[in-house]
CSV table of C-alpha atoms and ligand atoms in Angstrom, one decimal:
chain,number,residue,atom,x,y,z
N,468,MET,CA,88.7,95.9,76.6
N,469,LYS,CA,91.1,95.7,79.5
N,470,ASN,CA,92.0,92.3,80.7
N,471,ARG,CA,91.5,91.4,84.2
N,472,LYS,CA,95.3,92.2,85.4
N,473,GLU,CA,95.2,95.7,84.2
N,474,ILE,CA,92.0,96.3,85.7
N,475,MET,CA,93.2,95.1,89.1
N,476,LYS,CA,96.5,97.0,88.9
N,477,LYS,CA,94.9,100.1,89.9
N,478,PRO,CA,91.1,99.6,90.6
N,479,GLU,CA,88.7,102.3,91.5
N,480,LEU,CA,88.4,102.7,95.4
N,481,ALA,CA,85.1,101.1,95.5
N,482,THR,CA,86.4,98.1,94.0
N,483,THR,CA,89.5,98.4,96.3
N,484,ALA,CA,87.0,98.4,99.4
N,485,ILE,CA,85.6,95.2,98.0
N,486,HIS,CA,88.4,93.2,96.4
N,487,ASN,CA,91.7,94.3,98.2
N,488,SER,CA,93.2,92.0,100.9
N,489,GLU,CA,90.7,89.2,100.4
N,490,ILE,CA,91.6,85.8,101.7
N,491,HIS,CA,90.5,83.1,99.1
N,492,ASP,CA,90.9,79.7,101.0
N,493,LYS,CA,92.8,77.3,98.8
N,494,ASP,CA,91.5,74.0,100.4
N,495,THR,CA,87.6,74.6,100.5
N,496,LYS,CA,87.6,77.5,97.8
N,497,ALA,CA,85.2,79.3,100.1
N,498,HIS,CA,84.2,82.5,98.5
N,499,ILE,CA,84.1,84.5,101.7
N,500,ALA,CA,87.0,83.9,103.8
N,501,PRO,CA,86.4,81.8,106.8
N,502,ILE,CA,86.6,83.3,110.4
N,503,TYR,CA,89.9,82.0,111.9
N,504,GLN,CA,88.8,81.3,115.6
N,505,THR,CA,92.0,79.7,117.1
N,506,SER,CA,94.3,81.1,119.5
N,507,THR,CA,97.4,79.2,118.0
N,508,PHE,CA,98.7,78.0,115.0
N,509,THR,CA,100.5,74.9,114.5
N,510,PHE,CA,104.0,74.2,112.5
N,511,GLU,CA,104.6,71.4,110.4
N,512,ASN,CA,108.5,71.0,111.8
N,513,PHE,CA,111.3,72.8,113.0
N,514,GLN,CA,112.3,74.2,109.6
N,515,SER,CA,108.9,75.8,109.5
N,516,ILE,CA,109.4,77.7,112.5
N,517,GLN,CA,112.6,79.0,111.3
N,518,ASP,CA,111.0,80.0,107.9
N,519,TYR,CA,108.3,82.0,109.9
N,520,GLN,CA,111.0,83.8,112.0
N,521,ASN,CA,112.8,84.9,108.9
N,522,GLY,CA,109.7,86.5,107.7
N,523,ASN,CA,109.7,83.9,104.9
N,524,THR,CA,106.2,82.5,105.1
N,525,GLY,CA,102.9,84.1,105.4
N,526,ALA,CA,102.5,82.0,108.6
N,527,HIS,CA,101.2,82.9,111.9
N,528,MET,CA,102.1,81.7,115.3
N,529,TYR,CA,99.9,82.9,117.9
N,530,THR,CA,96.7,85.3,117.6
N,531,ARG,CA,97.8,88.0,119.7
N,532,GLY,CA,100.6,88.4,117.4
N,533,SER,CA,98.8,88.3,114.1
N,534,HIS,CA,95.7,86.2,112.5
N,535,PRO,CA,94.7,86.0,108.8
N,536,SER,CA,91.4,88.2,109.5
N,537,ARG,CA,93.4,90.9,111.4
N,538,GLN,CA,95.7,91.0,108.6
N,539,ALA,CA,93.2,91.1,105.9
N,540,LEU,CA,91.4,93.9,107.3
N,541,ALA,CA,94.6,95.9,108.2
N,542,GLY,CA,95.7,95.5,104.6
N,543,LYS,CA,92.2,96.7,103.3
N,544,ILE,CA,92.2,99.7,105.4
N,545,ALA,CA,96.0,100.6,104.3
N,546,ALA,CA,95.0,100.4,100.6
N,547,LEU,CA,92.3,102.7,100.9
N,548,GLU,CA,94.1,105.3,103.1
N,549,SER,CA,96.9,105.1,100.6
N,550,TYR,CA,94.7,105.2,97.6
N,551,ASP,CA,96.5,108.1,95.9
N,552,LEU,CA,100.0,107.2,97.0
N,553,GLU,CA,102.8,105.6,94.9
N,554,GLN,CA,103.4,103.2,97.8
N,555,ASN,CA,100.9,101.6,100.0
N,556,GLY,CA,101.1,102.7,103.9
N,557,VAL,CA,101.1,100.1,106.7
N,558,ALA,CA,98.2,99.5,109.1
N,559,GLU,CA,97.2,97.5,112.0
N,560,VAL,CA,93.9,97.0,113.6
N,561,PHE,CA,93.1,97.0,117.2
N,562,SER,CA,90.3,96.2,120.0
N,563,SER,CA,89.2,99.8,120.1
N,564,GLY,CA,89.7,103.4,118.6
N,565,MET,CA,91.0,104.1,121.8
N,566,ALA,CA,93.5,101.3,121.7
N,567,ALA,CA,94.7,102.4,118.2
N,568,ILE,CA,95.2,106.0,119.5
N,569,SER,CA,96.8,105.0,122.5
N,570,ALA,CA,99.2,103.0,120.6
N,571,ALA,CA,100.1,105.7,118.2
N,572,LEU,CA,100.9,108.2,121.0
N,573,MET,CA,102.7,105.7,122.9
N,574,GLY,CA,104.8,104.6,119.8
N,575,LEU,CA,105.6,108.5,118.8
N,576,CYS,CA,106.1,110.1,122.3
N,577,HIS,CA,108.6,109.1,124.9
N,578,ALA,CA,109.2,110.7,128.3
N,579,GLY,CA,110.3,114.3,127.7
N,580,ASP,CA,108.4,114.7,124.6
N,581,HIS,CA,105.4,117.2,124.2
N,582,ILE,CA,102.1,116.8,122.1
N,583,ILE,CA,100.3,119.9,120.7
N,584,ALA,CA,96.7,119.0,120.0
N,585,GLN,CA,93.2,120.7,119.0
N,586,ASP,CA,91.3,121.9,122.0
N,587,VAL,CA,88.0,120.0,120.6
N,588,LEU,CA,88.8,116.5,120.2
N,589,TYR,CA,86.8,113.1,120.8
N,590,GLY,CA,86.5,113.4,124.7
N,591,THR,CA,88.4,110.2,125.5
N,592,SER,CA,91.3,111.1,123.0
N,593,GLU,CA,91.5,114.3,125.1
N,594,HIS,CA,91.4,112.6,128.6
N,595,LEU,CA,94.5,110.4,127.3
N,596,ILE,CA,96.4,113.5,126.3
N,597,ALA,CA,95.4,115.6,129.3
N,598,ASN,CA,95.2,113.1,132.3
N,599,VAL,CA,97.0,109.7,131.2
N,600,LEU,CA,100.1,110.4,129.2
N,601,PRO,CA,101.5,113.3,131.5
N,602,ASN,CA,101.8,110.4,134.1
N,603,TYR,CA,104.6,108.7,131.9
N,604,GLY,CA,106.4,112.3,131.3
N,605,ILE,CA,104.5,113.3,128.3
N,606,SER,CA,103.3,116.8,128.3
N,607,HIS,CA,100.8,118.6,126.1
N,608,SER,CA,99.6,121.9,125.1
N,609,LEU,CA,96.1,122.6,123.4
N,610,VAL,CA,95.4,125.2,120.5
N,611,LYS,CA,92.4,126.8,120.1
N,612,ASN,CA,90.9,125.7,116.8
N,613,MET,CA,94.3,124.8,115.7
N,614,ASP,CA,94.9,128.2,114.8
N,615,LEU,CA,98.1,128.3,112.6
N,616,SER,CA,99.9,131.2,114.1
N,617,GLU,CA,99.5,129.9,117.7
N,618,LEU,CA,100.6,126.4,116.3
N,619,LYS,CA,103.7,128.0,115.0
N,620,THR,CA,104.3,130.1,118.4
N,621,GLN,CA,103.6,126.9,120.4
N,622,LEU,CA,106.1,124.8,118.3
N,623,LYS,CA,108.8,127.2,118.6
N,624,SER,CA,108.6,127.4,122.5
N,625,ARG,CA,108.3,123.7,122.4
N,626,PRO,CA,111.1,122.4,120.5
N,627,ASN,CA,110.5,118.8,122.2
N,628,THR,CA,107.0,118.5,120.3
N,629,THR,CA,107.1,115.2,118.7
N,630,VAL,CA,103.5,115.0,117.6
N,631,VAL,CA,100.8,117.3,116.4
N,632,TYR,CA,97.4,115.5,117.1
N,633,ILE,CA,94.2,116.7,114.9
N,634,GLU,CA,90.7,115.4,114.2
N,635,THR,CA,88.4,116.9,111.5
N,636,PRO,CA,85.9,117.4,111.3
N,637,ALA,CA,85.8,117.7,114.9
N,638,ASN,CA,83.3,116.2,117.3
N,639,PRO,CA,80.7,117.4,117.9
N,640,THR,CA,81.1,121.0,116.6
N,641,MET,CA,82.0,120.0,112.9
N,642,PHE,CA,85.1,122.3,113.1
N,643,LEU,CA,87.5,121.7,110.4
N,644,VAL,CA,91.5,121.9,110.3
N,645,ASP,CA,93.4,122.4,107.3
N,646,ILE,CA,95.4,119.3,107.1
N,647,ALA,CA,98.1,120.2,104.5
N,648,ALA,CA,98.6,123.6,106.5
N,649,VAL,CA,99.1,121.9,109.7
N,650,VAL,CA,101.6,119.3,108.0
N,651,GLU,CA,103.7,122.0,106.6
N,652,ILE,CA,104.1,123.8,110.0
N,653,ALA,CA,104.7,120.8,111.9
N,654,HIS,CA,107.2,119.1,109.3
N,655,SER,CA,109.3,122.3,109.4
N,656,HIS,CA,109.7,121.8,113.2
N,657,GLY,CA,110.3,118.3,113.0
N,658,ALA,CA,106.9,117.0,114.6
N,659,LYS,CA,105.0,114.2,113.2
N,660,VAL,CA,101.1,114.8,112.5
N,661,ILE,CA,98.5,112.2,113.7
N,662,VAL,CA,94.9,112.7,112.1
N,663,ASP,CA,91.9,111.0,113.3
N,664,ASN,CA,89.8,110.5,110.2
N,665,THR,CA,87.1,108.7,111.9
N,666,PHE,CA,84.4,111.3,110.7
N,667,ALA,CA,85.4,111.7,107.0
N,668,THR,CA,86.7,108.1,106.4
N,669,PRO,CA,89.2,107.3,103.5
N,670,VAL,CA,86.5,107.6,101.2
N,671,LEU,CA,86.1,111.4,101.8
N,672,GLN,CA,89.3,112.6,103.1
N,673,ARG,CA,92.8,110.9,102.8
N,674,PRO,CA,95.2,112.8,105.3
N,675,LEU,CA,98.1,111.0,104.1
N,676,SER,CA,98.0,112.4,100.8
N,677,LEU,CA,97.9,115.8,102.3
N,678,GLY,CA,101.3,115.0,104.0
N,679,ALA,CA,100.1,113.6,107.3
N,680,ASP,CA,102.3,110.9,108.9
N,681,ILE,CA,99.6,108.8,110.8
N,682,VAL,CA,95.9,108.3,110.5
N,683,VAL,CA,94.2,106.9,113.3
N,684,HIS,CA,90.5,105.3,113.2
N,685,SER,CA,87.6,104.2,115.4
N,686,THR,CA,86.4,101.4,113.1
N,687,THR,CA,83.5,101.0,115.5
N,688,LYS,CA,81.9,103.8,113.2
N,689,TYR,CA,81.6,104.2,109.5
N,690,ILE,CA,84.4,101.7,108.4
N,691,ASN,CA,82.0,98.8,110.3
N,692,GLY,CA,79.0,100.8,109.6
N,693,HIS,CA,76.5,98.7,111.3
N,694,GLY,CA,77.0,99.4,115.0
N,695,THR,CA,78.0,95.7,115.5
N,696,VAL,CA,81.6,96.0,117.1
N,697,ILE,CA,84.3,98.2,118.8
N,698,GLY,CA,87.6,98.3,116.8
N,699,GLY,CA,90.1,100.6,115.7
N,700,ALA,CA,93.0,101.3,113.1
N,701,ILE,CA,96.5,102.9,112.6
N,702,VAL,CA,97.5,103.5,109.2
N,703,ALA,CA,101.3,104.9,108.9
N,704,LYS,CA,102.6,106.3,105.7
N,705,ASN,CA,106.3,105.2,106.3
N,706,ALA,CA,106.7,101.5,106.5
N,707,LEU,CA,109.9,102.0,108.6
N,708,LEU,CA,108.6,104.4,111.2
N,709,PHE,CA,105.6,102.0,112.0
N,710,GLU,CA,107.9,99.0,112.4
N,711,GLU,CA,110.4,100.8,114.7
N,712,ARG,CA,107.8,102.8,116.7
N,713,ILE,CA,104.4,101.1,116.6
N,714,ALA,CA,104.2,97.4,115.6
N,715,HIS,CA,105.7,96.2,118.6
N,716,ILE,CA,103.1,98.0,120.9
N,717,ILE,CA,100.0,96.1,119.6
N,718,LYS,CA,101.8,92.8,120.6
N,719,THR,CA,102.9,94.0,123.9
N,720,ILE,CA,99.9,95.7,125.2
N,721,GLY,CA,97.5,93.2,123.9
N,722,ALA,CA,94.8,95.6,122.5
N,723,VAL,CA,94.0,93.0,119.6
N,724,PRO,CA,90.7,92.6,117.8
N,725,SER,CA,89.3,89.0,117.7
N,726,PRO,CA,88.9,87.1,114.6
N,727,PHE,CA,85.2,87.3,114.5
N,728,ASP,CA,85.1,91.4,115.1
N,729,CYS,CA,87.7,91.6,112.2
N,730,TRP,CA,86.0,89.4,109.8
N,731,ILE,CA,82.6,91.5,110.3
N,732,THR,CA,84.3,94.7,110.0
N,733,ASN,CA,85.5,93.9,106.6
N,734,ILE,CA,82.3,93.0,105.5
N,735,GLY,CA,80.8,96.2,106.7
N,736,LEU,CA,84.0,98.1,104.9
N,737,LYS,CA,83.1,96.5,101.4
N,738,THR,CA,80.1,98.9,101.5
N,739,LEU,CA,81.8,101.9,102.7
N,740,PRO,CA,82.2,104.0,99.6
N,741,LEU,CA,78.5,103.4,98.7
N,742,ARG,CA,77.4,104.3,102.3
N,743,MET,CA,79.5,107.5,102.5
N,744,GLU,CA,78.0,108.3,99.4
N,745,LYS,CA,74.3,108.0,100.5
N,746,HIS,CA,75.4,109.4,104.0
N,747,SER,CA,76.6,112.6,102.5
N,748,GLN,CA,73.4,113.2,100.3
N,749,ASN,CA,71.2,112.5,103.2
N,750,ALA,CA,73.0,114.8,105.7
N,751,LEU,CA,73.2,117.5,102.9
N,752,GLU,CA,69.1,117.3,102.8
N,753,VAL,CA,68.7,117.1,106.4
N,754,ALA,CA,71.0,119.9,107.1
N,755,SER,CA,69.2,122.0,104.5
N,756,PHE,CA,65.8,121.2,106.2
N,757,LEU,CA,67.0,122.1,109.4
N,758,GLU,CA,68.5,125.4,108.5
N,759,GLN,CA,65.2,126.7,107.4
N,760,HIS,CA,63.3,125.4,110.4
N,761,LYS,CA,61.8,128.0,112.7
N,762,ASN,CA,62.8,126.4,115.9
N,763,VAL,CA,66.4,125.8,114.8
N,764,LYS,CA,68.9,128.7,115.7
N,765,ALA,CA,72.0,127.2,113.6
N,766,VAL,CA,73.3,124.3,111.8
N,767,SER,CA,76.9,123.3,111.5
N,768,TYR,CA,77.4,121.1,108.3
N,769,PRO,CA,80.5,121.4,106.2
N,770,GLY,CA,78.6,120.9,103.1
N,771,LEU,CA,76.2,123.8,103.9
N,772,LYS,CA,77.5,127.3,102.3
N,773,SER,CA,77.0,128.9,105.6
N,774,HIS,CA,79.6,126.8,107.2
N,775,PRO,CA,82.5,129.1,108.1
N,776,GLN,CA,85.0,126.4,106.4
N,777,HIS,CA,83.0,125.5,103.5
N,778,GLU,CA,85.9,126.6,101.1
N,779,LEU,CA,88.4,124.2,103.2
N,780,ALA,CA,85.9,121.2,103.1
N,781,LYS,CA,85.6,121.7,99.5
N,782,LYS,CA,89.5,121.6,99.3
N,783,GLN,CA,90.3,118.6,101.3
N,784,MET,CA,87.3,116.4,101.4
N,785,SER,CA,85.5,114.9,98.4
N,786,GLY,CA,82.0,114.8,100.2
N,787,PHE,CA,81.1,116.1,103.4
N,788,GLY,CA,79.8,113.1,105.5
N,789,GLY,CA,76.9,112.1,107.6
N,790,MET,CA,77.6,114.3,110.8
N,791,LEU,CA,75.9,117.3,111.7
N,792,ALA,CA,74.9,119.3,114.6
N,793,PHE,CA,72.2,121.9,115.1
N,794,GLU,CA,71.3,124.2,117.9
N,795,LEU,CA,68.1,124.7,119.5
N,796,ALA,CA,67.1,127.8,122.0
N,797,GLY,CA,68.1,125.5,125.1
N,798,GLN,CA,68.1,122.4,127.1
N,799,LYS,CA,64.3,122.4,127.4
N,800,GLU,CA,64.0,122.4,123.6
N,801,ALA,CA,66.8,119.8,123.1
N,802,ALA,CA,64.7,117.4,125.4
N,803,ILE,CA,61.5,117.9,123.6
N,804,VAL,CA,63.1,117.1,120.3
N,805,LEU,CA,65.3,114.0,122.0
N,806,ASN,CA,61.8,112.8,123.6
N,807,ASN,CA,59.6,112.6,120.6
N,808,VAL,CA,62.0,111.4,117.5
N,809,ARG,CA,60.6,107.9,116.4
N,810,LEU,CA,63.0,107.1,113.7
N,811,ALA,CA,66.2,108.4,115.1
N,812,ALA,CA,67.6,106.3,118.0
N,813,LEU,CA,68.5,108.3,121.2
N,814,ALA,CA,72.1,107.0,121.5
N,815,VAL,CA,75.9,107.8,121.7
N,816,SER,CA,78.1,106.6,118.6
N,817,LEU,CA,77.7,107.3,115.2
N,818,GLY,CA,78.3,106.2,111.4
N,819,ASN,CA,75.9,103.5,111.5
N,820,VAL,CA,73.3,102.8,108.7
N,821,ASP,CA,70.7,104.0,111.3
N,822,THR,CA,70.2,107.5,112.5
N,823,LEU,CA,71.4,108.3,115.6
N,824,ILE,CA,70.5,111.5,117.8
N,825,GLU,CA,72.3,112.6,120.8
N,826,HIS,CA,72.6,115.7,123.3
N,827,PRO,CA,76.6,116.3,123.8
N,828,ALA,CA,76.1,118.3,126.7
N,829,SER,CA,74.5,115.5,128.6
N,830,MET,CA,75.9,112.4,126.9
N,831,THR,CA,79.2,112.5,125.0
N,832,HIS,CA,80.6,115.9,126.3
N,833,GLN,CA,79.1,115.7,129.9
N,834,VAL,CA,82.4,115.1,131.6
N,835,VAL,CA,83.8,118.3,129.7
N,836,PRO,CA,83.7,121.5,132.6
N,837,GLU,CA,80.8,123.6,131.6
N,838,GLU,CA,82.7,126.8,131.1
N,839,ILE,CA,85.0,125.0,128.6
N,840,ARG,CA,82.4,123.3,126.9
N,841,LEU,CA,80.4,126.5,126.2
N,842,GLU,CA,83.7,128.3,124.9
N,843,GLN,CA,83.9,125.2,122.6
N,844,GLY,CA,80.4,125.9,121.2
N,845,ILE,CA,78.8,122.9,123.0
N,846,THR,CA,75.9,124.8,124.3
N,847,ASP,CA,72.9,123.1,126.2
N,848,GLY,CA,70.8,123.4,123.3
N,849,LEU,CA,73.3,121.6,120.8
N,850,ILE,CA,72.1,118.3,119.3
N,851,ARG,CA,74.4,116.1,117.2
N,852,LEU,CA,72.8,113.9,114.5
N,853,SER,CA,74.5,111.0,112.6
N,854,VAL,CA,72.4,110.8,109.7
N,855,GLY,CA,71.7,107.4,108.4
N,856,ILE,CA,70.9,106.0,105.0
N,857,GLU,CA,67.3,105.6,105.5
N,858,ALA,CA,65.3,107.5,103.0
N,859,ALA,CA,66.1,111.4,103.6
N,860,SER,CA,62.4,112.2,103.4
N,861,ASP,CA,61.5,109.7,106.4
N,862,ILE,CA,64.5,111.4,108.5
N,863,ILE,CA,63.1,114.8,107.8
N,864,LYS,CA,59.6,113.9,108.6
N,865,ASP,CA,60.8,112.5,111.9
N,866,LEU,CA,62.7,115.5,112.8
N,867,ASP,CA,60.1,118.0,111.4
N,868,GLN,CA,57.3,116.5,113.7
N,869,ALA,CA,59.6,116.5,116.8
N,870,LEU,CA,61.0,119.9,116.3
N,871,ASN,CA,56.9,121.2,115.8
N,872,LYS,CA,56.4,119.9,119.4
N,873,ILE,CA,58.7,122.7,120.7
W,429,LIG,C1,84.4,106.9,118.8
W,429,LIG,C2,85.8,107.7,118.6
W,429,LIG,C3,86.8,107.5,118.9
W,429,LIG,C4,87.0,106.2,119.9
W,429,LIG,O1,86.9,105.2,119.3
W,429,LIG,P1,86.3,103.6,120.1
W,429,LIG,O2,86.3,102.6,119.1
W,429,LIG,O3,85.2,104.1,120.9
W,429,LIG,O4,87.5,103.2,121.2
W,429,LIG,C5,88.0,108.3,118.7
W,429,LIG,N1,87.9,109.3,118.0
W,429,LIG,C6,86.4,109.6,117.3
W,429,LIG,C7,86.6,110.8,116.4
W,429,LIG,C8,85.7,108.8,117.7
W,429,LIG,O5,84.4,109.1,117.1
């Protein structure tokens, strides 16, 4: 039998999610770490300040800079995203996914630099790249479906490109991008690759192992998993790049998560491997049901053989996740389904234990101009489903009765 030390040297991913980076309070012996709800930390004497400044202690000074709950959560996310790597990456957690994405782009891009991004992105990420960063001298171009030959052309004509920004699976179309192929091309032109891994999570897809430089997350979604907080994370493969370009930004812009938010997110994260397995099972069952329903025109789920990138999904993901989209005849039919579901909640956001249903054209993607939206496949009849971990049979029953009202 292996001894405990050997087991803990390279524990399985599920064990890592529960045990990595846990705080064990030496004084109280509390099994679960307390919430360090304090704005500042005390020093014993002048020498302890100097030790802290020299990085010789695990001490904290001020909660905007660091605090134990944040350090624990960041450490665990880094361990999961770096699971296959020789050396752990470095992570930091934020007050929202958008704060993390903003900090990553602010860190890697300076005035005069260029970003190449995929055309279909989380709406606010697209807004940041297209409408906010240009005010600071950072330009961008979008590549439709991250077509690889178009990416090469753009990189050649834009030698000032510092970042290629992708999201896979993409929201809400479930379009996939070949991470390893994008990395190879971007690196040969000296650009770094940032991947938004919110939909897949490190349980199903680990972009750092595929060569990506930075992973960003909205921890609001699967990582927390229970719909209780807004949060974000950055994981960098290279500690030096992180130290030099990103670490100081979180402290400076102050987009920091509270001790309570970090604490509760860490509790959610412990069940991520278990939840992702069930989300994936349920979503495949629901997608297969929808695919044969007479009122459904099309279903987009990477786990279905009919998904145009099913082979790529099998190559770069170890499971297909809980997100899917399906298309009805039009807006009238979509409204009937949304008005009649009983179990699924009509709400934006995703990745919760509960099933959530939404209409991208009038909710998450309402700000996208109609002609662009239609070109991206976000039609008036498209519905996005975040399949929860209730019994799949109940989710299917609910959708079936709502679809039959059409
Ligand atoms: C929700 C989401 C974001 C933004 O995260 P917030 O926590 O809402 O700021 C970014 N990317 C993706 C893919 C998301 O789903």
